[in-house]
Coordinates of C-alpha atoms and ligand atoms in Angstrom, one line a residue:
M22 CA -0.1 -0.3 0.0
S23 CA 1.0 3.7 -0.6
G24 CA 2.2 5.5 2.4
N25 CA 0.6 8.9 3.0
I26 CA 3.5 11.3 3.6
T27 CA 6.7 12.8 1.6
L28 CA 8.9 14.8 2.2
T29 CA 9.9 18.2 0.6
M30 CA 12.7 20.6 0.9
I31 CA 12.1 23.8 -1.0
K32 CA 15.6 24.2 -2.0
P33 CA 18.1 27.2 -1.9
D34 CA 17.9 28.7 -5.2
A35 CA 13.9 28.6 -4.1
V36 CA 14.1 30.4 -1.3
A37 CA 17.0 33.1 -2.5
N38 CA 14.6 34.0 -5.4
N39 CA 11.5 34.4 -2.7
Y40 CA 9.6 31.6 -4.1
I41 CA 8.5 29.8 -0.8
G42 CA 4.4 31.5 -0.8
P43 CA 3.9 30.2 -4.6
I44 CA 5.7 26.9 -4.0
L45 CA 3.5 27.0 -0.9
S46 CA 0.3 27.5 -2.1
Q47 CA 0.6 25.4 -5.2
I48 CA 1.0 22.3 -3.0
N49 CA -2.1 23.0 -1.0
N50 CA -3.9 23.6 -4.0
A51 CA -2.9 20.2 -5.2
G52 CA -5.0 18.7 -1.9
F53 CA -1.2 18.6 0.3
R54 CA -1.8 19.0 4.0
I55 CA 0.9 20.8 5.7
I56 CA 1.7 18.5 9.4
A57 CA 5.2 20.5 9.9
M58 CA 7.4 22.5 8.7
K59 CA 10.4 24.7 9.3
M60 CA 12.9 27.3 7.9
T61 CA 16.5 26.1 8.4
H62 CA 20.3 26.6 6.9
L63 CA 21.7 22.7 6.7
S64 CA 25.4 22.7 7.3
P65 CA 27.5 20.2 4.7
A66 CA 27.4 17.6 7.1
K67 CA 24.3 17.3 7.4
A68 CA 23.6 18.0 4.0
G69 CA 26.3 15.3 3.3
Q70 CA 23.9 13.0 5.7
F71 CA 20.8 13.8 3.9
Y72 CA 22.1 12.9 0.3
A73 CA 24.4 10.5 1.8
V74 CA 22.6 7.6 -0.5
H75 CA 24.5 9.9 -3.8
K76 CA 27.6 9.9 -2.4
E77 CA 29.9 8.0 -4.8
R78 CA 27.9 10.1 -7.7
P79 CA 29.6 12.8 -9.1
F80 CA 27.3 15.7 -8.3
Y81 CA 27.7 14.7 -4.6
N82 CA 30.4 17.7 -3.6
D83 CA 28.7 20.4 -5.6
L84 CA 25.0 19.1 -4.7
V85 CA 26.6 19.4 -0.6
K86 CA 27.8 22.6 -1.1
F87 CA 24.2 24.1 -2.8
M88 CA 21.8 22.6 -0.5
S89 CA 24.3 24.6 3.2
S90 CA 24.0 27.9 0.7
G91 CA 21.3 28.7 2.1
H92 CA 18.2 28.9 3.9
I93 CA 15.7 26.5 2.7
V94 CA 12.1 25.4 4.0
A95 CA 11.3 21.9 4.9
A96 CA 7.7 20.4 5.2
I97 CA 6.1 16.7 5.6
L98 CA 2.8 16.4 3.6
E99 CA 0.3 14.4 4.4
K100 CA -1.7 12.7 1.2
D101 CA -3.3 9.7 0.1
N102 CA -0.7 8.4 -2.2
A103 CA 1.8 11.2 -0.9
V104 CA 5.2 10.3 -2.6
E105 CA 4.0 9.3 -6.4
D106 CA 1.6 12.4 -6.1
F107 CA 4.2 15.1 -4.7
R108 CA 6.5 13.8 -7.4
K109 CA 3.8 14.7 -10.8
L110 CA 3.2 18.1 -9.3
I111 CA 7.3 19.1 -8.9
G112 CA 8.2 17.3 -12.8
A113 CA 11.0 15.9 -14.0
T114 CA 14.9 16.7 -11.9
N115 CA 15.3 18.6 -14.6
P116 CA 13.7 21.4 -15.0
A117 CA 14.3 20.9 -19.3
E118 CA 12.4 17.4 -19.3
A119 CA 9.7 18.7 -16.3
A120 CA 6.1 18.9 -17.9
E121 CA 3.9 22.4 -18.2
G122 CA 2.8 23.3 -15.1
T123 CA 4.7 21.3 -12.8
I124 CA 6.7 22.9 -9.5
R125 CA 10.4 22.8 -11.5
K126 CA 9.0 23.9 -14.8
Q127 CA 7.9 27.2 -13.2
F128 CA 10.3 28.0 -10.1
A129 CA 13.8 25.7 -10.9
E130 CA 16.2 27.4 -12.7
S131 CA 18.9 24.2 -13.5
L132 CA 19.2 20.3 -12.3
E133 CA 21.1 21.5 -9.5
R134 CA 19.1 24.4 -8.3
N135 CA 16.3 22.8 -9.3
A136 CA 13.8 24.4 -6.3
V137 CA 12.1 21.2 -4.3
H138 CA 13.1 18.3 -3.1
G139 CA 10.7 15.3 -2.8
S140 CA 11.0 11.7 -1.6
D141 CA 11.4 9.2 -3.8
S142 CA 9.7 6.0 -1.9
D143 CA 7.6 5.2 1.1
D144 CA 10.5 4.1 2.8
N145 CA 12.6 7.4 1.5
A146 CA 9.7 9.8 2.7
N147 CA 10.1 8.1 6.4
I148 CA 13.9 8.5 7.0
E149 CA 13.6 12.0 5.4
A150 CA 11.2 13.3 7.5
D151 CA 12.9 11.6 11.0
F152 CA 15.9 13.5 9.4
F153 CA 13.6 16.6 10.1
F154 CA 10.9 16.4 12.6
S155 CA 10.3 14.5 15.9
Q156 CA 6.9 12.8 16.6
L157 CA 6.0 16.6 18.5
E158 CA 6.6 18.6 15.7
R159 CA 4.3 16.8 13.2
F160 CA 0.2 17.4 13.6
S161 CA -1.4 15.5 11.6
G162 CA -5.4 15.5 11.6
Ligands
LIG216 P1 16.8 15.5 -5.4 O1 15.5 15.4 -6.1 O2 16.5 16.6 -4.4 O3 17.6 15.2 -5.4 C1 19.1 14.9 -5.5 C2 19.7 15.7 -5.6 O4 21.1 16.1 -6.9 C3 18.8 15.8 -7.1 O5 17.4 16.7 -6.7 C4 19.3 17.5 -8.4 O6 18.9 18.6 -7.4 C5 20.9 17.1 -7.7 N1 21.6 16.9 -9.5 C6 22.8 17.2 -9.5 N2 23.0 16.5 -10.6 C7 22.6 15.5 -11.0 C8 22.5 14.5 -11.8 N3 22.8 14.5 -12.6 N4 21.4 13.6 -11.6 C9 20.7 13.9 -11.2 N5 20.5 14.6 -10.1 C10 21.1 15.9 -9.5

């Protein structure tokens, strides 16, 4: 059965471009409920830990540098089929390939500076939600 939460980050490019409001608005309009949210600034160590799964990839060091370069907004989103539906809403990782109307098509600058993160599986959604939020910081229902 598909899970009902996903973890998003509004990345440093989108925060710097003043897109927090428009992005959250589209997330709400698509039927997601924000059940936890915080603005924070990841240290390089924390960004590296979040993206540890990509450690061997050639883009890892640049990704960690970018994700620790400015503020981010992290949030847990609740909806039936959250992971899959959110990935549809944000569009392809590379904004050049993202469908019209998707969040990345509208707000992302490049493959690296791609405005938002979305979990890629239910297991990772839970791991990533735990990375940012304790149970006491979640307000479901
Ligand atoms: P995200 O969904 O947050 O997960 C991993 C991130 O790595 C991805 O978004 C991109 O921002 C970034 N990235 C940078 N270069 C690449 C690449 N060549 N392929 C995939 N992801 C990349």
